[in-house]
CSV table of C-alpha atoms and ligand atoms in Angstrom, one decimal:
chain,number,residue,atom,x,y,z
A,1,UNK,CA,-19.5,4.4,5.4
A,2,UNK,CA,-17.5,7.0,3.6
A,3,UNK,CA,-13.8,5.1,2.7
A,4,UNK,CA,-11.4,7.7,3.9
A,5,UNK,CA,-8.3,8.2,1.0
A,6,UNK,CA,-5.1,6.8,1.6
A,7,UNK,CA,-2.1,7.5,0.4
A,8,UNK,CA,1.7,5.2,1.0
A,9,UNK,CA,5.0,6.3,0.4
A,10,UNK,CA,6.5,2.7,-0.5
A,11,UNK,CA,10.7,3.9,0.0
A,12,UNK,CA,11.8,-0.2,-0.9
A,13,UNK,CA,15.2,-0.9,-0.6
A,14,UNK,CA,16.2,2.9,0.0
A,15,UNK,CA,17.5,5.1,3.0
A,16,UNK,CA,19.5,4.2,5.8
A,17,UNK,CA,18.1,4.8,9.0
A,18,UNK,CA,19.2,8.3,9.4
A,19,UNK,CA,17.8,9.3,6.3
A,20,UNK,CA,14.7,8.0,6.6
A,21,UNK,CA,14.5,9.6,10.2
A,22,UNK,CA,15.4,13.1,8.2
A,23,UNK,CA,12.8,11.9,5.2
A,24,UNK,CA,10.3,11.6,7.9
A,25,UNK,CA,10.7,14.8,9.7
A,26,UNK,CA,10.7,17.0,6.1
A,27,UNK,CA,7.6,15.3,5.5
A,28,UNK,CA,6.0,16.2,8.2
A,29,UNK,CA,6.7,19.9,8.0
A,30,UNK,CA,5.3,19.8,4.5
A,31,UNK,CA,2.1,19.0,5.6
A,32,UNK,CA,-0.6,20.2,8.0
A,33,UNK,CA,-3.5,19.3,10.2
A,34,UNK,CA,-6.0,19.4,7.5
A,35,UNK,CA,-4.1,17.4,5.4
A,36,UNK,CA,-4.5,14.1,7.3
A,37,UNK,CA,-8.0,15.2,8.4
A,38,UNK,CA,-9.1,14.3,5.1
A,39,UNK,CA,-5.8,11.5,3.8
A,40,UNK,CA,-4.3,8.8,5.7
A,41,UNK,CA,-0.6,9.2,4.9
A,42,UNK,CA,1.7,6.0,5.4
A,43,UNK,CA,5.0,5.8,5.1
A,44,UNK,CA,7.0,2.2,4.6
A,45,UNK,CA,10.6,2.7,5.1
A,46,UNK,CA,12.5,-0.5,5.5
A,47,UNK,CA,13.0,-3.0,8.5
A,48,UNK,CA,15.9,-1.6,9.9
A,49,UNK,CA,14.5,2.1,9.8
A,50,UNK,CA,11.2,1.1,11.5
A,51,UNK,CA,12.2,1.8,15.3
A,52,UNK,CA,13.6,4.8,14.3
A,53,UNK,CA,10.6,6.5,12.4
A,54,UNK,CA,8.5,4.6,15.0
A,55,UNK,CA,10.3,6.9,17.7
A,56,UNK,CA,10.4,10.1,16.2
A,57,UNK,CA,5.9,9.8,15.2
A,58,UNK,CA,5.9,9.3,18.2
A,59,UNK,CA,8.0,11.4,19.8
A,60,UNK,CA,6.5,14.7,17.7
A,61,UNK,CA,3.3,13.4,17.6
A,62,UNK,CA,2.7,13.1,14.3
A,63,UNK,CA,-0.1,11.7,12.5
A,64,UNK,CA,2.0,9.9,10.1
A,65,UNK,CA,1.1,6.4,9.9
A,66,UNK,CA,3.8,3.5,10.1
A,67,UNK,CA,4.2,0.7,7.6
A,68,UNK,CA,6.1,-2.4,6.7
A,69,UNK,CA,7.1,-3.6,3.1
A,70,UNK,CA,6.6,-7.2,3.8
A,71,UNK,CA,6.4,-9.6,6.8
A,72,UNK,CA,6.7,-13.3,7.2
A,73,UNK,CA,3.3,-15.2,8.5
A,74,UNK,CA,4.9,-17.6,10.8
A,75,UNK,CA,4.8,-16.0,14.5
A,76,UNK,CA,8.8,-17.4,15.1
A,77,UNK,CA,11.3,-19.6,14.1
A,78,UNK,CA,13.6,-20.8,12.0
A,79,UNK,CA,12.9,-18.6,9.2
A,80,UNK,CA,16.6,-16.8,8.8
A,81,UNK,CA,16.3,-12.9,7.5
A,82,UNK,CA,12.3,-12.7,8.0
A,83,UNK,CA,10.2,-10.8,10.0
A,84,UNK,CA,7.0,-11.9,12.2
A,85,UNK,CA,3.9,-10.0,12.2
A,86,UNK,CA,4.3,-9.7,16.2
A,87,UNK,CA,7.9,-8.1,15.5
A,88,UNK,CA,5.7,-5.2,13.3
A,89,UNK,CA,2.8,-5.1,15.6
A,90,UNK,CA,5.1,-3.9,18.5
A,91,UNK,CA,6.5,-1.2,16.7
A,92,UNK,CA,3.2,0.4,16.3
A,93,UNK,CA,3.2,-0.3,12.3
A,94,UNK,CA,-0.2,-0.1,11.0
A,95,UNK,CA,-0.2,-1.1,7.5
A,96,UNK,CA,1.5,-4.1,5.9
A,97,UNK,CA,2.2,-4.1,2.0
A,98,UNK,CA,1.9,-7.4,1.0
A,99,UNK,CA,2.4,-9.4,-2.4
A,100,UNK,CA,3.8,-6.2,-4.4
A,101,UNK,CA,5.0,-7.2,-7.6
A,102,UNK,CA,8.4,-7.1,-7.0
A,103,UNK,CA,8.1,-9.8,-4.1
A,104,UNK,CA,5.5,-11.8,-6.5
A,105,UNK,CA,8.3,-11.2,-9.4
A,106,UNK,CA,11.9,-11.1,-7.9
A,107,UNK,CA,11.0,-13.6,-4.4
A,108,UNK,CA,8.3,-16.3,-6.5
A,109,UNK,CA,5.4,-15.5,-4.0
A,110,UNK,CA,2.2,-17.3,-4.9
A,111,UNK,CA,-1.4,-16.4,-4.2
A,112,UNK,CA,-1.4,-19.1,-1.5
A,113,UNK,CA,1.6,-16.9,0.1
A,114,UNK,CA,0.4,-13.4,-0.1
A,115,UNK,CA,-3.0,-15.2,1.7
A,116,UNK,CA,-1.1,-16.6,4.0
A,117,UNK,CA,0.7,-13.3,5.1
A,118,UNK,CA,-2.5,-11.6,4.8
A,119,UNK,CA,-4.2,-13.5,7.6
A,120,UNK,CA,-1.0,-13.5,9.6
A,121,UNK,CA,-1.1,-9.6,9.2
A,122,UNK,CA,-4.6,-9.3,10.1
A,123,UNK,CA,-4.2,-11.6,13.0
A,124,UNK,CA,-2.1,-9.0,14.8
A,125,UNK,CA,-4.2,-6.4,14.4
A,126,UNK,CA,-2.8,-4.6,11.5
A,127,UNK,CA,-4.4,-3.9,8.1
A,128,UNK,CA,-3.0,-5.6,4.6
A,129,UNK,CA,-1.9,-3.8,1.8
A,130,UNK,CA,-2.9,-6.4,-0.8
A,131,UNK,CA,-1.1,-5.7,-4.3
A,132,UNK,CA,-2.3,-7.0,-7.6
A,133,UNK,CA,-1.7,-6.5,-11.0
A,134,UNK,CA,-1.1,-7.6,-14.5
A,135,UNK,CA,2.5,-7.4,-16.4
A,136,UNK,CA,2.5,-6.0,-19.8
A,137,UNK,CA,2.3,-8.8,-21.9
A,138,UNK,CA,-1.1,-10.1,-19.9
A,139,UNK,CA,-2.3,-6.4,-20.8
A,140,UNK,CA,-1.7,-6.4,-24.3
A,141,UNK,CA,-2.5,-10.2,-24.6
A,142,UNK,CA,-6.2,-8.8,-23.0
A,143,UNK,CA,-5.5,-10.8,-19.9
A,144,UNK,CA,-5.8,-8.4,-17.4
A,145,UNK,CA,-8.8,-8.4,-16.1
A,146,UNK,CA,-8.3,-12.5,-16.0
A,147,UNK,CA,-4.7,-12.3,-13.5
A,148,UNK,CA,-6.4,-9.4,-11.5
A,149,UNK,CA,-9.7,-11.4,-11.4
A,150,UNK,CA,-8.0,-14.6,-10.0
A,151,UNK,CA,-5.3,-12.7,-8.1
A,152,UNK,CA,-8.2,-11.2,-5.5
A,153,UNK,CA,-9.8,-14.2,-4.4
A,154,UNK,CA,-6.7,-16.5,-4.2
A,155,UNK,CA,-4.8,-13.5,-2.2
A,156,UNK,CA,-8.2,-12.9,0.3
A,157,UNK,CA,-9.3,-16.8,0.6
A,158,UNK,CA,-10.7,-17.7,3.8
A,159,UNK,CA,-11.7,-13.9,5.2
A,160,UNK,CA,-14.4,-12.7,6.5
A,161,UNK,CA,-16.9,-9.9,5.4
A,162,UNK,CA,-15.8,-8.0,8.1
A,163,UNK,CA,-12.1,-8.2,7.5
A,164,UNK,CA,-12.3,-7.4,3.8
A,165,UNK,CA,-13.9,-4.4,4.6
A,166,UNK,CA,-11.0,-3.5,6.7
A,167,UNK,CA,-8.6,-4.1,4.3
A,168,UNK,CA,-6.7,-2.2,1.6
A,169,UNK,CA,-5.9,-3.9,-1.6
A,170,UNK,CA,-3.8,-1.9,-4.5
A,171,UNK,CA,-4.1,-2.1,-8.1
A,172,UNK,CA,-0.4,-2.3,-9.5
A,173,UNK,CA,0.1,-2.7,-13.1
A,174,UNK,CA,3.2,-4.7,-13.1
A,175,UNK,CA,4.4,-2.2,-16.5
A,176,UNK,CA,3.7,1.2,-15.1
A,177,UNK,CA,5.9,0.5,-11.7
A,178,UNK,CA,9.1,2.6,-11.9
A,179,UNK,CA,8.6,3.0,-15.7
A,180,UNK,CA,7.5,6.4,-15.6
A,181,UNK,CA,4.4,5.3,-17.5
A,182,UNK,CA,1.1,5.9,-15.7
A,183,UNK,CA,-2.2,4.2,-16.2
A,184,UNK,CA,-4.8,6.2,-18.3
A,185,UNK,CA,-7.6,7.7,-15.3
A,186,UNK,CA,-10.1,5.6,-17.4
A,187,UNK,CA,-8.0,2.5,-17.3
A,188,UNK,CA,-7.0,2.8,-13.9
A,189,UNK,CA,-10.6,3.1,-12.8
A,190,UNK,CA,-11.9,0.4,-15.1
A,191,UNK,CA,-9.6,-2.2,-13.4
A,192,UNK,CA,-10.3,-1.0,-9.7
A,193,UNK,CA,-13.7,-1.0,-10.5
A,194,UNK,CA,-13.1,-4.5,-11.4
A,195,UNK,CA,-11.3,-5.0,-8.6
A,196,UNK,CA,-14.3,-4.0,-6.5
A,197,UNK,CA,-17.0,-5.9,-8.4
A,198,UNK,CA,-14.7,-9.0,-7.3
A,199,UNK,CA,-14.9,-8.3,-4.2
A,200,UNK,CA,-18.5,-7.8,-4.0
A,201,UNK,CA,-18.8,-11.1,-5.7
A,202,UNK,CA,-16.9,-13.2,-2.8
A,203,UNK,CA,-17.9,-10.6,0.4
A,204,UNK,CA,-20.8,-8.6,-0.6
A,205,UNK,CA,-21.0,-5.3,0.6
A,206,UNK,CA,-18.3,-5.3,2.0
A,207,UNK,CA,-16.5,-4.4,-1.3
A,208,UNK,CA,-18.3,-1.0,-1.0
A,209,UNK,CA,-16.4,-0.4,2.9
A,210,UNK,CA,-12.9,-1.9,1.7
A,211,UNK,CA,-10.1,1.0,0.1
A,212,UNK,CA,-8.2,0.5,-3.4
A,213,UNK,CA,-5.9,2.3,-3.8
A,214,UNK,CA,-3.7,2.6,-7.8
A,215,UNK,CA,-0.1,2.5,-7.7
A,216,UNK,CA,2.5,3.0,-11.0
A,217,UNK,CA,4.5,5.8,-11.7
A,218,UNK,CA,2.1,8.5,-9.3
A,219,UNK,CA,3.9,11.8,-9.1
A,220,UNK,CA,2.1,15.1,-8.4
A,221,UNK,CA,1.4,15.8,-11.8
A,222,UNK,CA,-1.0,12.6,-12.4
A,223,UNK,CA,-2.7,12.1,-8.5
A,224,UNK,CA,-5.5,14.4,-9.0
A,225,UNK,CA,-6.7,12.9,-12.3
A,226,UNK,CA,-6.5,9.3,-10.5
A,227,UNK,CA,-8.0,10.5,-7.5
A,228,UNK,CA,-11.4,12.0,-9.1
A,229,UNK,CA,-12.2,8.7,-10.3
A,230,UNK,CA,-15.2,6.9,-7.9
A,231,UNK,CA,-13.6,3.8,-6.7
A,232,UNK,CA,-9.7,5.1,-6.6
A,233,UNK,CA,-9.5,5.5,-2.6
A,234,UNK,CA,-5.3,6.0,-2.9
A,235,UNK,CA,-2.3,5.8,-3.9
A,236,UNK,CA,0.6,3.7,-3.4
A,237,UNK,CA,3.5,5.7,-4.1
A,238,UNK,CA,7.1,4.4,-5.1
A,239,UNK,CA,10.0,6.6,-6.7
A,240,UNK,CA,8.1,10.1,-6.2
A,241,UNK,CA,7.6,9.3,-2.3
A,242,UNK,CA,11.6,9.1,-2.0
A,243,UNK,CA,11.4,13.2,-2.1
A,244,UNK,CA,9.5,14.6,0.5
A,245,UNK,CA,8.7,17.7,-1.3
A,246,UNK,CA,6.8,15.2,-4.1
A,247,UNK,CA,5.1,13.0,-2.0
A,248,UNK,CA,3.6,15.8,0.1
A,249,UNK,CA,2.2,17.3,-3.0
A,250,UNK,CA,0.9,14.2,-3.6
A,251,UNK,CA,-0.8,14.0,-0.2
A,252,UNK,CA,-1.8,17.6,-0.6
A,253,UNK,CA,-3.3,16.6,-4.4
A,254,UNK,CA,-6.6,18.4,-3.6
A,255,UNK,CA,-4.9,21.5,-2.7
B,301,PEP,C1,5.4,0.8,-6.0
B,301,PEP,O1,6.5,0.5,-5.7
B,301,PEP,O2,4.4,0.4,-5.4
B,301,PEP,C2,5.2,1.8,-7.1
B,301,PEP,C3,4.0,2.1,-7.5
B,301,PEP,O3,6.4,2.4,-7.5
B,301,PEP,P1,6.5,3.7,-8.5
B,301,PEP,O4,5.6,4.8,-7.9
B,301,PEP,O5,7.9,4.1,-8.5
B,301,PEP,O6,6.0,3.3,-9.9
């Protein structure tokens, strides 16, 4: 089955919910039928903007897809400041990001956590974003194919064929996030590649149905060359999906 590209605007800790209502609606005018006929386009603005960019898809009918930067894998409780996957689920989001960097780095989440929300976001019937990726020093050190290569497995433990297919993981590397400083086409594939003989490894052929997607420093400038490469399904965007003028010429890369 052909993997259809997909392509996430990651906004992180930016835009109240009024912006990211106005964000939303200047994307949407950027772009056209044809574009999401052939790209998935996500958006993950924070929590607290979620209902409102929820209502307003919804409300104009727009084929912009909803998704959350994070989530929580207990169902409820006492778990002050999280989220549960059931809270996302209602709210029509569709994608999860889960284990980026900065939550690995900044909030100390393990593996065993990122497989843990994983499951719970599966569970509810949405699809994971599963971020890996080396820092700089594991790069230069010639680590990185050794952190991505134990990252996968530990992060998808316990899934089924089926459900890795399904699933969306994205190659990070931890030094080109926010830096400005994109991985080389050739680099970028050769770890995704990587990435997908892992998976192939643990799931079989399902590695061939699941979608990677590269995230670092993506701007409109550098998508196309990324894009061309066989096993880069994606992009996760950051910084350049903050302006909706960018991050539609992202989307509309093959333009
Ligand atoms: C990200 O946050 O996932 C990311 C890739 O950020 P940036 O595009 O700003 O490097």
């Amino acid at each position: 089955m052909a993997r259809k590209n997909l392509i996430v605007g990651n906004w992180k800790m930016n835009a109240t919910h009024l912006e990211a209502i106005q964000m939303t609606q200047k994307l949407h005018y950027r772009l056209d039928p044809k574009d999401f006929d052939r790209v998935d386009v996500g958006i993950a603005p924070p929590f607290t903007s979620l209902r409102s960019v929820q209502t307003v898809i919804e409300a104009d009918h727009m084929r912009i897809l909803l998704a959350a930067q994070n989530v929580h894998w207990e169902e409820s409780g006492a778990f002050t400041g999280e989220i549960a996957p059931g809270m996302l689920e209602k709210l029509f989001v569709r994608y999860v990001i889960v284990g980026h960097s900065e939550r690995r780095q900044l909030f100390g989440e393990t593996d065993e956590v990122v497989n843990r929300k994983v499951k719970a976001v599966l569970a509810h019937g949405m699809t994971p974003i599963m971020c890996v990726g080396e820092t700089l020093d594991e790069r230069e050190a010639g680590l990185a194919t050794e952190r991505v290569g134990s990252q996968v497995p530990a992060s998808l433990r316990g899934l089924t064929a089926e459900q890795v297919a399904g699933l969306v993981v994205a190659y990070e590397p931890i030094w080109a996030i926010g830096t400005g400083r994109t991985a080389a086409p050739e680099d970028a594939q050769e770890m995704v590649g990587f990435i997908r003989d892992t998976l192939r490894q643990g799931w079989g052929g399902a590695a061939d149905e699941t979608r990677i997607l590269y995230g670092g420093s993506v701007n409109p400038g550098n998508i196309a060359a990324l894009m061309a490469k066989k096993d880069i399904d994606g992009g996760l965007v950051g910084g350049a999906s903050l302006d909706p003028d960018k991050f539609a010429a992202i989307v509309r890369y093959w333009v």
